[in-house]
PDB file of N, CA and C in Angstrom:
ATOM      1  N   PRO A 821      76.337  94.866 116.451  1.00  0.00           N
ATOM      2  CA  PRO A 821      77.325  95.284 115.466  1.00  0.00           C
ATOM      3  C   PRO A 821      78.033  94.102 114.805  1.00  0.00           C
ATOM      4  N   TYR A 822      78.304  93.040 115.556  1.00  0.00           N
ATOM      5  CA  TYR A 822      78.994  91.883 114.980  1.00  0.00           C
ATOM      6  C   TYR A 822      78.140  91.247 113.898  1.00  0.00           C
ATOM      7  N   MET A 823      76.849  91.112 114.166  1.00  0.00           N
ATOM      8  CA  MET A 823      75.932  90.493 113.201  1.00  0.00           C
ATOM      9  C   MET A 823      75.864  91.324 111.918  1.00  0.00           C
ATOM     10  N   LEU A 824      75.881  92.637 112.042  1.00  0.00           N
ATOM     11  CA  LEU A 824      75.828  93.494 110.859  1.00  0.00           C
ATOM     12  C   LEU A 824      77.105  93.392 110.031  1.00  0.00           C
ATOM     13  N   MET A 825      78.247  93.263 110.695  1.00  0.00           N
ATOM     14  CA  MET A 825      79.510  93.221 109.963  1.00  0.00           C
ATOM     15  C   MET A 825      79.781  91.871 109.329  1.00  0.00           C
ATOM     16  N   PHE A 826      79.481  90.773 110.047  1.00  0.00           N
ATOM     17  CA  PHE A 826      79.887  89.448 109.590  1.00  0.00           C
ATOM     18  C   PHE A 826      78.726  88.544 109.208  1.00  0.00           C
ATOM     19  N   ALA A 827      77.489  88.997 109.376  1.00  0.00           N
ATOM     20  CA  ALA A 827      76.280  88.255 109.005  1.00  0.00           C
ATOM     21  C   ALA A 827      76.197  86.906 109.711  1.00  0.00           C
ATOM     22  N   ARG A 828      76.670  86.832 110.929  1.00  0.00           N
ATOM     23  CA  ARG A 828      76.553  85.625 111.745  1.00  0.00           C
ATOM     24  C   ARG A 828      76.739  86.023 113.197  1.00  0.00           C
ATOM     25  N   GLU A 829      76.399  85.117 114.068  1.00  0.00           N
ATOM     26  CA  GLU A 829      76.555  85.370 115.495  1.00  0.00           C
ATOM     27  C   GLU A 829      78.027  85.230 115.886  1.00  0.00           C
ATOM     28  N   PRO A 830      78.485  85.956 116.888  1.00  0.00           N
ATOM     29  CA  PRO A 830      79.880  85.813 117.317  1.00  0.00           C
ATOM     30  C   PRO A 830      80.101  84.471 118.001  1.00  0.00           C
ATOM     31  N   PRO A 831      81.329  83.977 118.010  1.00  0.00           N
ATOM     32  CA  PRO A 831      81.603  82.738 118.729  1.00  0.00           C
ATOM     33  C   PRO A 831      81.359  82.923 120.230  1.00  0.00           C
ATOM     34  N   ARG A 832      81.235  81.807 120.935  1.00  0.00           N
ATOM     35  CA  ARG A 832      80.910  81.874 122.365  1.00  0.00           C
ATOM     36  C   ARG A 832      81.979  82.630 123.143  1.00  0.00           C
ATOM     37  N   GLU A 833      83.227  82.307 122.926  1.00  0.00           N
ATOM     38  CA  GLU A 833      84.310  82.982 123.642  1.00  0.00           C
ATOM     39  C   GLU A 833      84.899  84.060 122.740  1.00  0.00           C
ATOM     40  N   PHE A 834      84.070  85.028 122.411  1.00  0.00           N
ATOM     41  CA  PHE A 834      84.467  86.079 121.483  1.00  0.00           C
ATOM     42  C   PHE A 834      85.551  86.967 122.084  1.00  0.00           C
ATOM     43  N   VAL A 835      85.444  87.298 123.349  1.00  0.00           N
ATOM     44  CA  VAL A 835      86.433  88.131 124.015  1.00  0.00           C
ATOM     45  C   VAL A 835      87.086  87.281 125.106  1.00  0.00           C
ATOM     46  N   PRO A 836      88.172  86.583 124.778  1.00  0.00           N
ATOM     47  CA  PRO A 836      88.775  85.695 125.769  1.00  0.00           C
ATOM     48  C   PRO A 836      89.366  86.427 126.966  1.00  0.00           C
ATOM     49  N   VAL A 837      89.682  87.704 126.820  1.00  0.00           N
ATOM     50  CA  VAL A 837      90.273  88.439 127.935  1.00  0.00           C
ATOM     51  C   VAL A 837      89.278  88.547 129.078  1.00  0.00           C
ATOM     52  N   THR A 838      88.026  88.833 128.760  1.00  0.00           N
ATOM     53  CA  THR A 838      87.038  88.988 129.829  1.00  0.00           C
ATOM     54  C   THR A 838      86.656  87.649 130.431  1.00  0.00           C
ATOM     55  N   THR A 839      86.695  86.581 129.651  1.00  0.00           N
ATOM     56  CA  THR A 839      86.323  85.280 130.209  1.00  0.00           C
ATOM     57  C   THR A 839      87.460  84.688 131.027  1.00  0.00           C
ATOM     58  N   ALA A 840      88.691  84.800 130.568  1.00  0.00           N
ATOM     59  CA  ALA A 840      89.813  84.191 131.278  1.00  0.00           C
ATOM     60  C   ALA A 840      90.304  85.053 132.437  1.00  0.00           C
ATOM     61  N   TYR A 841      90.216  86.360 132.295  1.00  0.00           N
ATOM     62  CA  TYR A 841      90.753  87.269 133.306  1.00  0.00           C
ATOM     63  C   TYR A 841      89.662  88.164 133.878  1.00  0.00           C
ATOM     64  N   GLY A 842      88.495  87.628 134.059  1.00  0.00           N
ATOM     65  CA  GLY A 842      87.360  88.405 134.559  1.00  0.00           C
ATOM     66  C   GLY A 842      87.643  89.145 135.853  1.00  0.00           C
ATOM     67  N   PRO A 843      88.054  88.454 136.934  1.00  0.00           N
ATOM     68  CA  PRO A 843      88.316  89.166 138.193  1.00  0.00           C
ATOM     69  C   PRO A 843      89.488  90.138 138.076  1.00  0.00           C
ATOM     70  N   LEU A 844      90.426  89.852 137.197  1.00  0.00           N
ATOM     71  CA  LEU A 844      91.605  90.691 137.045  1.00  0.00           C
ATOM     72  C   LEU A 844      91.258  92.038 136.431  1.00  0.00           C
ATOM     73  N   MET A 845      90.240  92.080 135.590  1.00  0.00           N
ATOM     74  CA  MET A 845      89.916  93.291 134.846  1.00  0.00           C
ATOM     75  C   MET A 845      89.407  94.417 135.743  1.00  0.00           C
ATOM     76  N   PHE A 846      88.835  94.084 136.880  1.00  0.00           N
ATOM     77  CA  PHE A 846      88.204  95.115 137.698  1.00  0.00           C
ATOM     78  C   PHE A 846      89.053  95.532 138.893  1.00  0.00           C
ATOM     79  N   ASP A 847      90.168  94.865 139.129  1.00  0.00           N
ATOM     80  CA  ASP A 847      91.087  95.247 140.202  1.00  0.00           C
ATOM     81  C   ASP A 847      92.237  96.022 139.568  1.00  0.00           C
ATOM     82  N   THR A 848      92.261  97.333 139.769  1.00  0.00           N
ATOM     83  CA  THR A 848      93.220  98.179 139.049  1.00  0.00           C
ATOM     84  C   THR A 848      94.664  97.902 139.442  1.00  0.00           C
ATOM     85  N   VAL A 849      94.924  97.569 140.697  1.00  0.00           N
ATOM     86  CA  VAL A 849      96.304  97.323 141.134  1.00  0.00           C
ATOM     87  C   VAL A 849      96.834  96.042 140.500  1.00  0.00           C
ATOM     88  N   VAL A 850      96.058  94.972 140.585  1.00  0.00           N
ATOM     89  CA  VAL A 850      96.490  93.692 140.023  1.00  0.00           C
ATOM     90  C   VAL A 850      96.572  93.787 138.505  1.00  0.00           C
ATOM     91  N   TYR A 851      95.616  94.474 137.900  1.00  0.00           N
ATOM     92  CA  TYR A 851      95.623  94.614 136.445  1.00  0.00           C
ATOM     93  C   TYR A 851      96.841  95.411 135.985  1.00  0.00           C
ATOM     94  N   GLY A 852      97.205  96.448 136.723  1.00  0.00           N
ATOM     95  CA  GLY A 852      98.391  97.231 136.372  1.00  0.00           C
ATOM     96  C   GLY A 852      99.658  96.400 136.428  1.00  0.00           C
ATOM     97  N   GLU A 853      99.778  95.565 137.465  1.00  0.00           N
ATOM     98  CA  GLU A 853     100.939  94.676 137.555  1.00  0.00           C
ATOM     99  C   GLU A 853     100.956  93.670 136.411  1.00  0.00           C
ATOM    100  N   PHE A 854      99.786  93.160 136.074  1.00  0.00           N
ATOM    101  CA  PHE A 854      99.672  92.213 134.964  1.00  0.00           C
ATOM    102  C   PHE A 854     100.119  92.860 133.654  1.00  0.00           C
ATOM    103  N   VAL A 855      99.667  94.073 133.422  1.00  0.00           N
ATOM    104  CA  VAL A 855     100.034  94.782 132.193  1.00  0.00           C
ATOM    105  C   VAL A 855     101.537  95.042 132.160  1.00  0.00           C
ATOM    106  N   GLU A 856     102.128  95.408 133.287  1.00  0.00           N
ATOM    107  CA  GLU A 856     103.576  95.638 133.335  1.00  0.00           C
ATOM    108  C   GLU A 856     104.350  94.364 133.018  1.00  0.00           C
ATOM    109  N   ARG A 857     103.909  93.231 133.581  1.00  0.00           N
ATOM    110  CA  ARG A 857     104.588  91.960 133.308  1.00  0.00           C
ATOM    111  C   ARG A 857     104.479  91.582 131.836  1.00  0.00           C
ATOM    112  N   VAL A 858     103.276  91.735 131.275  1.00  0.00           N
ATOM    113  CA  VAL A 858     103.088  91.384 129.865  1.00  0.00           C
ATOM    114  C   VAL A 858     103.920  92.300 128.979  1.00  0.00           C
ATOM    115  N   ARG A 859     103.940  93.582 129.296  1.00  0.00           N
ATOM    116  CA  ARG A 859     104.708  94.538 128.494  1.00  0.00           C
ATOM    117  C   ARG A 859     106.205  94.243 128.572  1.00  0.00           C
ATOM    118  N   ALA A 860     106.701  93.910 129.755  1.00  0.00           N
ATOM    119  CA  ALA A 860     108.120  93.567 129.907  1.00  0.00           C
ATOM    120  C   ALA A 860     108.452  92.295 129.139  1.00  0.00           C
ATOM    121  N   TYR A 861     107.564  91.308 129.204  1.00  0.00           N
ATOM    122  CA  TYR A 861     107.778  90.064 128.464  1.00  0.00           C
ATOM    123  C   TYR A 861     107.816  90.333 126.960  1.00  0.00           C
ATOM    124  N   LEU A 862     106.879  91.135 126.471  1.00  0.00           N
ATOM    125  CA  LEU A 862     106.847  91.433 125.037  1.00  0.00           C
ATOM    126  C   LEU A 862     108.081  92.227 124.612  1.00  0.00           C
ATOM    127  N   ASP A 863     108.534  93.157 125.447  1.00  0.00           N
ATOM    128  CA  ASP A 863     109.760  93.902 125.132  1.00  0.00           C
ATOM    129  C   ASP A 863     110.956  92.964 125.020  1.00  0.00           C
ATOM    130  N   ASP A 864     111.060  92.008 125.944  1.00  0.00           N
ATOM    131  CA  ASP A 864     112.162  91.041 125.888  1.00  0.00           C
ATOM    132  C   ASP A 864     112.091  90.196 124.626  1.00  0.00           C
ATOM    133  N   GLU A 865     110.897  89.756 124.265  1.00  0.00           N
ATOM    134  CA  GLU A 865     110.743  88.935 123.067  1.00  0.00           C
ATOM    135  C   GLU A 865     111.091  89.722 121.809  1.00  0.00           C
ATOM    136  N   VAL A 866     110.702  90.978 121.757  1.00  0.00           N
ATOM    137  CA  VAL A 866     111.036  91.814 120.598  1.00  0.00           C
ATOM    138  C   VAL A 866     112.541  92.012 120.515  1.00  0.00           C
ATOM    139  N   ASP A 867     113.197  92.267 121.645  1.00  0.00           N
ATOM    140  CA  ASP A 867     114.652  92.430 121.646  1.00  0.00           C
ATOM    141  C   ASP A 867     115.353  91.166 121.154  1.00  0.00           C
ATOM    142  N   LYS A 868     114.886  90.004 121.612  1.00  0.00           N
ATOM    143  CA  LYS A 868     115.480  88.744 121.159  1.00  0.00           C
ATOM    144  C   LYS A 868     115.287  88.556 119.658  1.00  0.00           C
ATOM    145  N   ALA A 869     114.085  88.858 119.162  1.00  0.00           N
ATOM    146  CA  ALA A 869     113.811  88.677 117.737  1.00  0.00           C
ATOM    147  C   ALA A 869     114.653  89.622 116.891  1.00  0.00           C
ATOM    148  N   VAL A 870     114.809  90.860 117.331  1.00  0.00           N
ATOM    149  CA  VAL A 870     115.614  91.828 116.578  1.00  0.00           C
ATOM    150  C   VAL A 870     117.076  91.405 116.569  1.00  0.00           C
ATOM    151  N   THR A 871     117.575  90.917 117.693  1.00  0.00           N
ATOM    152  CA  THR A 871     118.965  90.465 117.762  1.00  0.00           C
ATOM    153  C   THR A 871     119.201  89.277 116.845  1.00  0.00           C
ATOM    154  N   ARG A 872     118.280  88.308 116.868  1.00  0.00           N
ATOM    155  CA  ARG A 872     118.418  87.143 115.983  1.00  0.00           C
ATOM    156  C   ARG A 872     118.379  87.559 114.514  1.00  0.00           C
ATOM    157  N   ALA A 873     117.468  88.465 114.171  1.00  0.00           N
ATOM    158  CA  ALA A 873     117.365  88.911 112.784  1.00  0.00           C
ATOM    159  C   ALA A 873     118.627  89.654 112.359  1.00  0.00           C
ATOM    160  N   ALA A 874     119.174  90.488 113.239  1.00  0.00           N
ATOM    161  CA  ALA A 874     120.395  91.222 112.903  1.00  0.00           C
ATOM    162  C   ALA A 874     121.558  90.270 112.677  1.00  0.00           C
ATOM    163  N   GLN A 875     121.680  89.253 113.525  1.00  0.00           N
ATOM    164  CA  GLN A 875     122.756  88.279 113.345  1.00  0.00           C
ATOM    165  C   GLN A 875     122.582  87.519 112.037  1.00  0.00           C
ATOM    166  N   ARG A 876     121.359  87.164 111.727  1.00  0.00           N
ATOM    167  CA  ARG A 876     121.096  86.417 110.491  1.00  0.00           C
ATOM    168  C   ARG A 876     121.418  87.267 109.261  1.00  0.00           C
ATOM    169  N   TYR A 877     120.954  88.511 109.256  1.00  0.00           N
ATOM    170  CA  TYR A 877     121.206  89.372 108.103  1.00  0.00           C
ATOM    171  C   TYR A 877     122.688  89.682 107.951  1.00  0.00           C
ATOM    172  N   ARG A 878     123.399  89.832 109.070  1.00  0.00           N
ATOM    173  CA  ARG A 878     124.835  90.086 108.976  1.00  0.00           C
ATOM    174  C   ARG A 878     125.549  88.879 108.386  1.00  0.00           C
ATOM    175  N   ALA A 879     125.170  87.678 108.825  1.00  0.00           N
ATOM    176  CA  ALA A 879     125.803  86.470 108.296  1.00  0.00           C
ATOM    177  C   ALA A 879     125.517  86.320 106.804  1.00  0.00           C
ATOM    178  N   LEU A 880     124.294  86.617 106.392  1.00  0.00           N
ATOM    179  CA  LEU A 880     123.961  86.517 104.966  1.00  0.00           C
ATOM    180  C   LEU A 880     124.738  87.544 104.146  1.00  0.00           C
ATOM    181  N   TYR A 881     124.896  88.753 104.670  1.00  0.00           N
ATOM    182  CA  TYR A 881     125.647  89.777 103.956  1.00  0.00           C
ATOM    183  C   TYR A 881     127.124  89.419 103.885  1.00  0.00           C
ATOM    184  N   ASP A 882     127.691  88.998 105.016  1.00  0.00           N
ATOM    185  CA  ASP A 882     129.117  88.686 105.061  1.00  0.00           C
ATOM    186  C   ASP A 882     129.471  87.502 104.173  1.00  0.00           C
ATOM    187  N   ARG A 883     128.506  86.641 103.920  1.00  0.00           N
ATOM    188  CA  ARG A 883     128.763  85.478 103.071  1.00  0.00           C
ATOM    189  C   ARG A 883     129.076  85.901 101.631  1.00  0.00           C
ATOM    190  N   SER A 884     128.422  86.966 101.167  1.00  0.00           N
ATOM    191  CA  SER A 884     128.610  87.357  99.771  1.00  0.00           C
ATOM    192  C   SER A 884     129.393  88.656  99.598  1.00  0.00           C
ATOM    193  N   ALA A 885     129.781  89.318 100.669  1.00  0.00           N
ATOM    194  CA  ALA A 885     130.488  90.593 100.565  1.00  0.00           C
ATOM    195  C   ALA A 885     131.924  90.372 100.104  1.00  0.00           C
ATOM    196  N   GLN A 886     132.353  91.186  99.182  1.00  0.00           N
ATOM    197  CA  GLN A 886     133.718  91.133  98.664  1.00  0.00           C
ATOM    198  C   GLN A 886     134.298  92.542  98.702  1.00  0.00           C
ATOM    199  N   PRO A 887     135.588  92.682  98.958  1.00  0.00           N
ATOM    200  CA  PRO A 887     136.176  94.020  98.963  1.00  0.00           C
ATOM    201  C   PRO A 887     136.234  94.586  97.543  1.00  0.00           C
ATOM    202  N   ALA A 888     136.200  95.895  97.455  1.00  0.00           N
ATOM    203  CA  ALA A 888     136.307  96.543  96.150  1.00  0.00           C
ATOM    204  C   ALA A 888     137.732  96.390  95.629  1.00  0.00           C
ATOM    205  N   PRO A 889     137.885  96.057  94.363  1.00  0.00           N
ATOM    206  CA  PRO A 889     139.234  95.829  93.815  1.00  0.00           C
ATOM    207  C   PRO A 889     139.938  97.145  93.462  1.00  0.00           C
ATOM    208  N   PHE A 890     140.299  97.926  94.473  1.00  0.00           N
ATOM    209  CA  PHE A 890     141.006  99.176  94.235  1.00  0.00           C
ATOM    210  C   PHE A 890     142.505  98.936  94.239  1.00  0.00           C
ATOM    211  N   TYR A 891     143.199  99.724  93.456  1.00  0.00           N
ATOM    212  CA  TYR A 891     144.654  99.697  93.456  1.00  0.00           C
ATOM    213  C   TYR A 891     145.128 101.120  93.183  1.00  0.00           C
ATOM    214  N   ILE A 892     146.345 101.405  93.569  1.00  0.00           N
ATOM    215  CA  ILE A 892     146.880 102.755  93.403  1.00  0.00           C
ATOM    216  C   ILE A 892     146.990 103.065  91.918  1.00  0.00           C
ATOM    217  N   GLY A 893     146.444 104.214  91.545  1.00  0.00           N
ATOM    218  CA  GLY A 893     146.447 104.635  90.147  1.00  0.00           C
ATOM    219  C   GLY A 893     145.146 104.314  89.428  1.00  0.00           C
ATOM    220  N   ALA A 894     144.227 103.614  90.077  1.00  0.00           N
ATOM    221  CA  ALA A 894     142.952 103.269  89.438  1.00  0.00           C
ATOM    222  C   ALA A 894     142.079 104.512  89.328  1.00  0.00           C
ATOM    223  N   ARG A 895     141.367 104.617  88.224  1.00  0.00           N
ATOM    224  CA  ARG A 895     140.429 105.718  88.038  1.00  0.00           C
ATOM    225  C   ARG A 895     139.086 105.284  88.618  1.00  0.00           C
ATOM    226  N   VAL A 896     138.518 106.138  89.455  1.00  0.00           N
ATOM    227  CA  VAL A 896     137.272 105.796  90.146  1.00  0.00           C
ATOM    228  C   VAL A 896     136.300 106.965  90.086  1.00  0.00           C
ATOM    229  N   PHE A 897     135.057 106.672  90.415  1.00  0.00           N
ATOM    230  CA  PHE A 897     134.034 107.701  90.565  1.00  0.00           C
ATOM    231  C   PHE A 897     133.899 108.036  92.045  1.00  0.00           C
ATOM    232  N   LEU A 898     133.639 109.303  92.352  1.00  0.00           N
ATOM    233  CA  LEU A 898     133.426 109.745  93.720  1.00  0.00           C
ATOM    234  C   LEU A 898     131.951 110.075  93.879  1.00  0.00           C
ATOM    235  N   ARG A 899     131.332 109.491  94.885  1.00  0.00           N
ATOM    236  CA  ARG A 899     129.908 109.718  95.101  1.00  0.00           C
ATOM    237  C   ARG A 899     129.675 111.080  95.742  1.00  0.00           C
ATOM    238  N   VAL A 900     128.716 111.825  95.211  1.00  0.00           N
ATOM    239  CA  VAL A 900     128.311 113.111  95.773  1.00  0.00           C
ATOM    240  C   VAL A 900     127.291 112.807  96.872  1.00  0.00           C
ATOM    241  N   PRO A 901     127.517 113.265  98.119  1.00  0.00           N
ATOM    242  CA  PRO A 901     126.668 112.845  99.233  1.00  0.00           C
ATOM    243  C   PRO A 901     125.180 113.137  99.047  1.00  0.00           C
ATOM    244  N   SER A 902     124.820 114.372  98.767  1.00  0.00           N
ATOM    245  CA  SER A 902     123.403 114.684  98.581  1.00  0.00           C
ATOM    246  C   SER A 902     123.285 115.806  97.561  1.00  0.00           C
ATOM    247  N   PRO A 903     122.927 115.453  96.353  1.00  0.00           N
ATOM    248  CA  PRO A 903     122.779 116.507  95.344  1.00  0.00           C
ATOM    249  C   PRO A 903     121.609 117.419  95.699  1.00  0.00           C
ATOM    250  N   GLU A 904     121.805 118.712  95.475  1.00  0.00           N
ATOM    251  CA  GLU A 904     120.755 119.675  95.803  1.00  0.00           C
ATOM    252  C   GLU A 904     119.637 119.628  94.777  1.00  0.00           C
ATOM    253  N   ASN A 905     119.958 119.201  93.585  1.00  0.00           N
ATOM    254  CA  ASN A 905     118.958 119.091  92.528  1.00  0.00           C
ATOM    255  C   ASN A 905     118.802 117.615  92.197  1.00  0.00           C
ATOM    256  N   LYS A 906     117.576 117.154  92.058  1.00  0.00           N
ATOM    257  CA  LYS A 906     117.395 115.721  91.827  1.00  0.00           C
ATOM    258  C   LYS A 906     117.893 115.291  90.449  1.00  0.00           C
ATOM    259  N   LEU A 907     118.113 116.224  89.556  1.00  0.00           N
ATOM    260  CA  LEU A 907     118.643 115.885  88.239  1.00  0.00           C
ATOM    261  C   LEU A 907     120.166 116.011  88.178  1.00  0.00           C
ATOM    262  N   ALA A 908     120.765 116.479  89.254  1.00  0.00           N
ATOM    263  CA  ALA A 908     122.221 116.624  89.287  1.00  0.00           C
ATOM    264  C   ALA A 908     122.877 115.249  89.337  1.00  0.00           C
ATOM    265  N   PRO A 909     124.078 115.120  88.797  1.00  0.00           N
ATOM    266  CA  PRO A 909     124.753 113.820  88.840  1.00  0.00           C
ATOM    267  C   PRO A 909     125.077 113.410  90.272  1.00  0.00           C
ATOM    268  N   ARG A 910     125.024 112.126  90.509  1.00  0.00           N
ATOM    269  CA  ARG A 910     125.288 111.603  91.839  1.00  0.00           C
ATOM    270  C   ARG A 910     126.746 111.152  91.993  1.00  0.00           C
ATOM    271  N   TRP A 911     127.500 111.183  90.919  1.00  0.00           N
ATOM    272  CA  TRP A 911     128.896 110.748  90.937  1.00  0.00           C
ATOM    273  C   TRP A 911     129.754 111.774  90.218  1.00  0.00           C
ATOM    274  N   GLU A 912     130.994 111.952  90.693  1.00  0.00           N
ATOM    275  CA  GLU A 912     131.970 112.807  90.019  1.00  0.00           C
ATOM    276  C   GLU A 912     133.037 111.919  89.403  1.00  0.00           C
ATOM    277  N   ALA A 913     133.385 112.189  88.167  1.00  0.00           N
ATOM    278  CA  ALA A 913     134.381 111.380  87.458  1.00  0.00           C
ATOM    279  C   ALA A 913     135.780 111.970  87.646  1.00  0.00           C
ATOM    280  N   ASP A 914     136.754 111.283  87.057  1.00  0.00           N
ATOM    281  CA  ASP A 914     138.148 111.733  87.001  1.00  0.00           C
ATOM    282  C   ASP A 914     138.816 111.822  88.368  1.00  0.00           C
ATOM    283  N   TRP A 915     138.603 110.848  89.211  1.00  0.00           N
ATOM    284  CA  TRP A 915     139.328 110.745  90.469  1.00  0.00           C
ATOM    285  C   TRP A 915     140.277 109.567  90.363  1.00  0.00           C
ATOM    286  N   VAL A 916     141.444 109.697  90.983  1.00  0.00           N
ATOM    287  CA  VAL A 916     142.463 108.654  90.913  1.00  0.00           C
ATOM    288  C   VAL A 916     142.829 108.229  92.336  1.00  0.00           C
ATOM    289  N   VAL A 917     142.954 106.920  92.566  1.00  0.00           N
ATOM    290  CA  VAL A 917     143.342 106.394  93.876  1.00  0.00           C
ATOM    291  C   VAL A 917     144.824 106.672  94.083  1.00  0.00           C
ATOM    292  N   THR A 918     145.149 107.386  95.168  1.00  0.00           N
ATOM    293  CA  THR A 918     146.547 107.701  95.460  1.00  0.00           C
ATOM    294  C   THR A 918     147.090 106.898  96.636  1.00  0.00           C
ATOM    295  N   ASP A 919     146.206 106.428  97.524  1.00  0.00           N
ATOM    296  CA  ASP A 919     146.652 105.680  98.697  1.00  0.00           C
ATOM    297  C   ASP A 919     145.517 104.767  99.142  1.00  0.00           C
ATOM    298  N   ILE A 920     145.880 103.589  99.640  1.00  0.00           N
ATOM    299  CA  ILE A 920     144.883 102.646 100.141  1.00  0.00           C
ATOM    300  C   ILE A 920     145.019 102.595 101.653  1.00  0.00           C
ATOM    301  N   VAL A 921     143.934 102.919 102.340  1.00  0.00           N
ATOM    302  CA  VAL A 921     143.920 102.949 103.801  1.00  0.00           C
ATOM    303  C   VAL A 921     143.162 101.724 104.292  1.00  0.00           C
ATOM    304  N   GLY A 922     143.704 101.026 105.271  1.00  0.00           N
ATOM    305  CA  GLY A 922     143.035  99.846 105.804  1.00  0.00           C
ATOM    306  C   GLY A 922     143.489  98.597 105.083  1.00  0.00           C
ATOM    307  N   SER A 923     142.892  97.476 105.458  1.00  0.00           N
ATOM    308  CA  SER A 923     143.303  96.203 104.869  1.00  0.00           C
ATOM    309  C   SER A 923     142.486  95.899 103.626  1.00  0.00           C
ATOM    310  N   GLN A 924     142.988  95.019 102.815  1.00  0.00           N
ATOM    311  CA  GLN A 924     142.300  94.586 101.603  1.00  0.00           C
ATOM    312  C   GLN A 924     141.697  93.197 101.781  1.00  0.00           C
ATOM    313  N   ASP A 925     141.598  92.733 103.039  1.00  0.00           N
ATOM    314  CA  ASP A 925     141.036  91.414 103.299  1.00  0.00           C
ATOM    315  C   ASP A 925     139.530  91.431 103.076  1.00  0.00           C
ATOM    316  N   PRO A 926     138.971  90.286 102.671  1.00  0.00           N
ATOM    317  CA  PRO A 926     137.515  90.219 102.538  1.00  0.00           C
ATOM    318  C   PRO A 926     136.834  90.404 103.892  1.00  0.00           C
ATOM    319  N   VAL A 927     135.583  90.770 103.838  1.00  0.00           N
ATOM    320  CA  VAL A 927     134.808  90.969 105.060  1.00  0.00           C
ATOM    321  C   VAL A 927     134.575  89.620 105.716  1.00  0.00           C
ATOM    322  N   LYS A 928     134.848  89.530 107.010  1.00  0.00           N
ATOM    323  CA  LYS A 928     134.628  88.286 107.748  1.00  0.00           C
ATOM    324  C   LYS A 928     133.871  88.606 109.022  1.00  0.00           C
ATOM    325  N   CYS A 929     133.025  87.665 109.428  1.00  0.00           N
ATOM    326  CA  CYS A 929     132.264  87.903 110.661  1.00  0.00           C
ATOM    327  C   CYS A 929     132.988  87.348 111.855  1.00  0.00           C
TER     328      CYS A 929
END
């Protein structure tokens, strides 16, 4: 099948798993432990990568995030959460800010 797909012979160590872990492949107990260790290691690496990416994206967002310039009496649009019709407007006009809740400080990490 390899010759038909790639029009050449496969490399000598085509399947490194069988050459490097030959005795391991046929012992089900040892192989199961090996698979558990590899799976745990990969899970840890994925968790580390996701955490690093989340920290990086948060820092990039916080660098450019600015608070909305709202003030009491400002006319604003109110977002409609989920319009039932895709042609329906996504914003409602004629809303006025009556109170500001929370701080007006910029976002900081």
